[in-house]
């Protein structure tokens, strides 16, 4: 179901989005060599208490999931794509780490994600730097086309074309079947927002819609699989993946990023 948000609800999401942006910034800084994914989850829980917000993913059970998600955030390292359950995997310099978190602020859900390199970009190889840059540019391109009347296929087309242009001749692929979604009343709402597609196809955007746009870029092939934990998506070829996400509101004349 697609929910059109009121001005009051969008204002609440605007305030919640600023909190989520601050939390993700702190978690990105905390992703240093020697810490575990579970350590990041513990910090996320502490930050939620500090800001008086509820972790939206904790105990959330999406369709098809074997059990409710057991953590406050998703931590996906290197070959892990999204929905990684944070465990005792120790981070090391050069690791590519996706940190994806949702919060509930006054009953409204915000969703955002960043990918960082443990130890900073100085520890990243050339391919990793290109991947991260191309994925960020793709996210911006998807956001920039949003306005009433634009269709979800237009967003996917813009994301895909921007990624290819920004890749500098390297061949990356978006993770198959994964993409963005509506958000606000619930963690996942309609419509699905693809990361590739054709212009003019899909659902038309309307003012008051709030969507999460999230390009998810694989270093190798786009093929994915689910690990034995029932949640963590991984690349089939074992290569790395990165992920950036913003929650945005469709306005009368364009778009507003809420998670900044």
Coordinates of C-alpha atoms in Angstrom, one line a residue:
X1 CA 0.0 0.0 0.0
X2 CA 1.2 3.5 -0.8
X3 CA 0.7 6.1 2.0
X4 CA 0.6 9.8 1.3
X5 CA 2.1 11.6 4.3
X6 CA 0.7 14.8 5.7
X7 CA 2.7 17.9 6.2
X8 CA 2.8 17.2 10.0
X9 CA 4.1 13.6 9.3
X10 CA 6.8 14.9 7.0
X11 CA 7.9 17.4 9.5
X12 CA 8.2 14.7 12.1
X13 CA 10.2 12.6 9.5
X14 CA 12.4 15.7 8.9
X15 CA 13.3 15.8 12.6
X16 CA 13.8 12.1 12.8
X17 CA 15.9 12.1 9.7
X18 CA 18.4 14.5 11.3
X19 CA 18.7 12.2 14.3
X20 CA 19.3 9.2 12.0
X21 CA 21.9 11.1 10.0
X22 CA 23.8 11.9 13.3
X23 CA 23.6 8.3 14.5
X24 CA 25.0 7.0 11.2
X25 CA 27.8 9.5 11.3
X26 CA 28.8 8.3 14.8
X27 CA 28.5 4.6 13.7
X28 CA 30.7 5.3 10.7
X29 CA 33.4 6.8 12.9
X30 CA 33.2 3.8 15.2
X31 CA 33.8 1.3 12.4
X32 CA 37.5 0.9 13.1
X33 CA 39.9 -2.0 13.0
X34 CA 39.5 -4.4 15.9
X35 CA 35.8 -3.7 16.7
X36 CA 33.2 -6.3 15.9
X37 CA 29.9 -5.8 14.0
X38 CA 28.2 -6.6 17.4
X39 CA 30.1 -3.7 18.9
X40 CA 28.6 -1.4 16.3
X41 CA 25.1 -2.7 17.2
X42 CA 25.7 -2.0 20.9
X43 CA 26.7 1.5 20.0
X44 CA 23.6 1.9 17.9
X45 CA 21.4 0.8 20.8
X46 CA 23.1 3.3 23.1
X47 CA 22.6 6.1 20.5
X48 CA 18.9 5.3 20.2
X49 CA 18.5 5.7 23.9
X50 CA 20.5 8.9 23.8
X51 CA 18.2 10.4 21.2
X52 CA 15.0 8.8 22.5
X53 CA 14.2 6.9 19.4
X54 CA 13.2 3.3 18.7
X55 CA 15.4 1.0 16.5
X56 CA 13.0 0.2 13.6
X57 CA 14.7 -3.1 12.6
X58 CA 14.9 -4.7 16.0
X59 CA 12.3 -7.5 16.0
X60 CA 11.0 -6.5 12.6
X61 CA 10.1 -9.6 10.5
X62 CA 9.7 -8.9 6.8
X63 CA 7.7 -11.3 4.6
X64 CA 9.6 -14.5 4.0
X65 CA 12.0 -14.0 6.9
X66 CA 12.4 -17.0 9.2
X67 CA 12.3 -15.0 12.4
X68 CA 12.3 -11.4 13.6
X69 CA 15.5 -9.4 13.0
X70 CA 17.6 -9.6 16.2
X71 CA 19.5 -6.4 16.1
X72 CA 19.2 -2.6 15.9
X73 CA 21.1 -2.2 12.6
X74 CA 22.3 -4.2 9.6
X75 CA 26.1 -4.5 9.3
X76 CA 27.3 -6.0 6.0
X77 CA 31.0 -6.6 5.4
X78 CA 32.8 -7.0 2.0
X79 CA 30.9 -9.9 0.3
X80 CA 27.8 -9.3 2.4
X81 CA 25.4 -7.1 0.6
X82 CA 22.6 -6.1 2.9
X83 CA 20.6 -7.2 6.0
X84 CA 23.7 -8.5 7.8
X85 CA 23.1 -9.6 11.3
X86 CA 25.9 -8.0 13.4
X87 CA 27.9 -10.8 15.0
X88 CA 31.5 -11.3 16.2
X89 CA 33.1 -10.7 12.8
X90 CA 36.1 -8.5 13.6
X91 CA 36.6 -5.5 11.2
X92 CA 40.0 -4.9 9.7
X93 CA 41.6 -2.1 7.8
X94 CA 40.4 -2.0 4.2
X95 CA 37.1 -3.8 4.8
X96 CA 34.1 -2.4 3.0
X97 CA 31.3 -2.1 5.6
X98 CA 27.7 -1.2 4.9
X99 CA 25.8 0.2 7.9
X100 CA 22.1 0.4 7.4
X101 CA 19.7 1.6 10.1
X102 CA 16.1 2.5 10.6
X103 CA 14.6 4.4 13.5
X104 CA 11.1 5.2 14.7
X105 CA 10.7 8.9 15.7
X106 CA 7.2 9.7 17.1
X107 CA 5.7 6.7 15.2
X108 CA 7.3 7.7 11.9
X109 CA 10.0 5.4 10.3
X110 CA 13.2 6.7 8.8
X111 CA 15.7 4.5 6.8
X112 CA 19.3 5.3 5.7
X113 CA 22.6 3.6 5.0
X114 CA 26.2 4.4 4.4
X115 CA 29.2 2.4 3.4
X116 CA 32.6 3.1 4.9
X117 CA 36.1 1.7 4.5
X118 CA 37.7 0.7 7.8
X119 CA 40.7 2.8 8.4
X120 CA 39.5 5.5 6.0
X121 CA 39.8 5.9 2.2
X122 CA 43.6 5.7 2.4
X123 CA 43.1 2.0 3.2
X124 CA 40.9 1.4 0.1
X125 CA 42.1 0.0 -3.2
X126 CA 41.4 1.8 -6.4
X127 CA 38.4 -0.4 -7.2
X128 CA 36.8 0.2 -3.8
X129 CA 37.2 4.0 -4.2
X130 CA 35.6 3.9 -7.7
X131 CA 32.7 1.7 -6.4
X132 CA 31.9 4.0 -3.5
X133 CA 32.1 7.1 -5.7
X134 CA 29.9 5.6 -8.4
X135 CA 27.3 4.4 -5.9
X136 CA 27.1 7.8 -4.2
X137 CA 26.7 9.5 -7.6
X138 CA 24.0 7.0 -8.6
X139 CA 22.1 7.8 -5.4
X140 CA 22.3 11.5 -6.1
X141 CA 21.1 10.9 -9.7
X142 CA 18.1 8.9 -8.5
X143 CA 17.1 11.6 -6.0
X144 CA 17.6 14.4 -8.4
X145 CA 15.0 13.1 -10.9
X146 CA 12.3 12.8 -8.3
X147 CA 9.2 15.0 -8.6
X148 CA 5.5 14.4 -9.0
X149 CA 4.7 12.5 -12.2
X150 CA 8.1 10.8 -12.5
X151 CA 7.8 7.0 -12.5
X152 CA 9.8 4.5 -10.5
X153 CA 11.3 3.2 -13.7
X154 CA 12.7 6.7 -14.4
X155 CA 14.5 6.6 -11.0
X156 CA 16.0 3.2 -11.8
X157 CA 17.1 4.3 -15.2
X158 CA 18.8 7.5 -13.8
X159 CA 20.5 5.4 -11.1
X160 CA 21.8 2.9 -13.6
X161 CA 23.0 5.3 -16.2
X162 CA 24.8 7.5 -13.6
X163 CA 26.6 4.5 -12.1
X164 CA 27.8 3.4 -15.5
X165 CA 29.1 6.9 -16.4
X166 CA 30.8 7.2 -13.0
X167 CA 32.5 3.8 -13.0
X168 CA 35.5 4.8 -15.2
X169 CA 35.3 1.8 -17.4
X170 CA 35.0 -0.7 -14.5
X171 CA 32.2 -3.2 -14.8
X172 CA 30.0 -3.2 -11.7
X173 CA 26.4 -4.5 -11.4
X174 CA 23.6 -3.6 -9.1
X175 CA 22.4 -6.4 -6.7
X176 CA 19.6 -8.3 -8.4
X177 CA 16.1 -7.9 -7.1
X178 CA 17.1 -5.4 -4.3
X179 CA 16.2 -1.8 -4.3
X180 CA 14.4 1.0 -2.4
X181 CA 10.8 1.3 -1.1
X182 CA 8.2 3.4 0.4
X183 CA 8.7 4.2 4.1
X184 CA 7.2 6.2 7.0
X185 CA 4.2 4.4 8.5
X186 CA 6.1 1.1 8.2
X187 CA 9.7 0.0 7.5
X188 CA 8.7 -1.3 4.0
X189 CA 5.8 0.2 2.0
X190 CA 5.0 0.4 -1.7
X191 CA 6.2 1.3 -4.2
X192 CA 9.4 -0.7 -4.9
X193 CA 12.2 1.6 -6.2
X194 CA 14.5 -0.2 -8.7
X195 CA 18.1 0.5 -9.2
X196 CA 17.9 -0.2 -12.9
X197 CA 15.0 0.0 -15.4
X198 CA 13.3 1.7 -18.3
X199 CA 12.0 5.2 -18.5
X200 CA 8.2 5.6 -18.3
X201 CA 7.6 2.3 -16.4
X202 CA 6.4 1.7 -12.9
X203 CA 4.4 3.8 -10.4
X204 CA 4.1 7.5 -10.8
X205 CA 5.3 9.6 -7.8
X206 CA 2.9 12.0 -6.1
X207 CA 3.5 14.9 -3.7
X208 CA 3.4 13.5 -0.1
X209 CA 5.0 10.2 -0.9
X210 CA 8.1 9.3 1.1
X211 CA 10.5 6.8 -0.4
X212 CA 13.9 5.3 0.5
X213 CA 16.3 5.3 -2.5
X214 CA 19.1 2.8 -2.1
X215 CA 21.6 1.8 -4.8
X216 CA 23.3 -1.4 -3.9
X217 CA 26.3 -2.0 -6.1
X218 CA 28.3 -5.2 -6.5
X219 CA 32.0 -5.3 -7.5
X220 CA 31.3 -8.3 -9.7
X221 CA 28.1 -9.9 -10.9
X222 CA 24.7 -8.9 -9.6
X223 CA 23.7 -12.4 -8.6
X224 CA 22.8 -12.7 -4.9
X225 CA 22.1 -15.4 -2.3
X226 CA 20.9 -15.6 1.3
X227 CA 23.2 -17.0 3.9
X228 CA 22.3 -19.7 6.4
X229 CA 21.2 -17.1 9.0
X230 CA 18.2 -16.4 6.8
X231 CA 18.8 -12.6 6.6
X232 CA 22.2 -11.8 5.2
X233 CA 22.4 -11.4 1.4
X234 CA 25.8 -12.2 -0.1
X235 CA 27.3 -11.9 -3.5
X236 CA 27.4 -15.3 -5.3
X237 CA 30.9 -14.6 -6.6
X238 CA 32.3 -13.6 -3.2
X239 CA 33.2 -10.1 -4.3
X240 CA 32.4 -6.9 -2.4
X241 CA 29.2 -4.8 -2.3
X242 CA 28.4 -1.3 -1.2
X243 CA 25.2 0.5 -0.3
X244 CA 24.0 4.1 0.2
X245 CA 20.5 5.1 1.1
X246 CA 18.4 8.2 1.9
X247 CA 14.8 8.7 2.8
X248 CA 13.3 11.5 0.6
X249 CA 9.9 13.2 0.5
X250 CA 8.3 14.1 -2.8
X251 CA 7.2 17.7 -2.7
X252 CA 4.8 19.7 -5.0
X253 CA 7.7 20.8 -7.1
X254 CA 10.5 18.3 -6.5
X255 CA 12.1 16.3 -3.7
X256 CA 13.6 16.9 -0.2
X257 CA 16.2 14.6 1.4
X258 CA 15.1 13.9 5.0
X259 CA 18.0 11.9 6.3
X260 CA 20.7 14.7 6.3

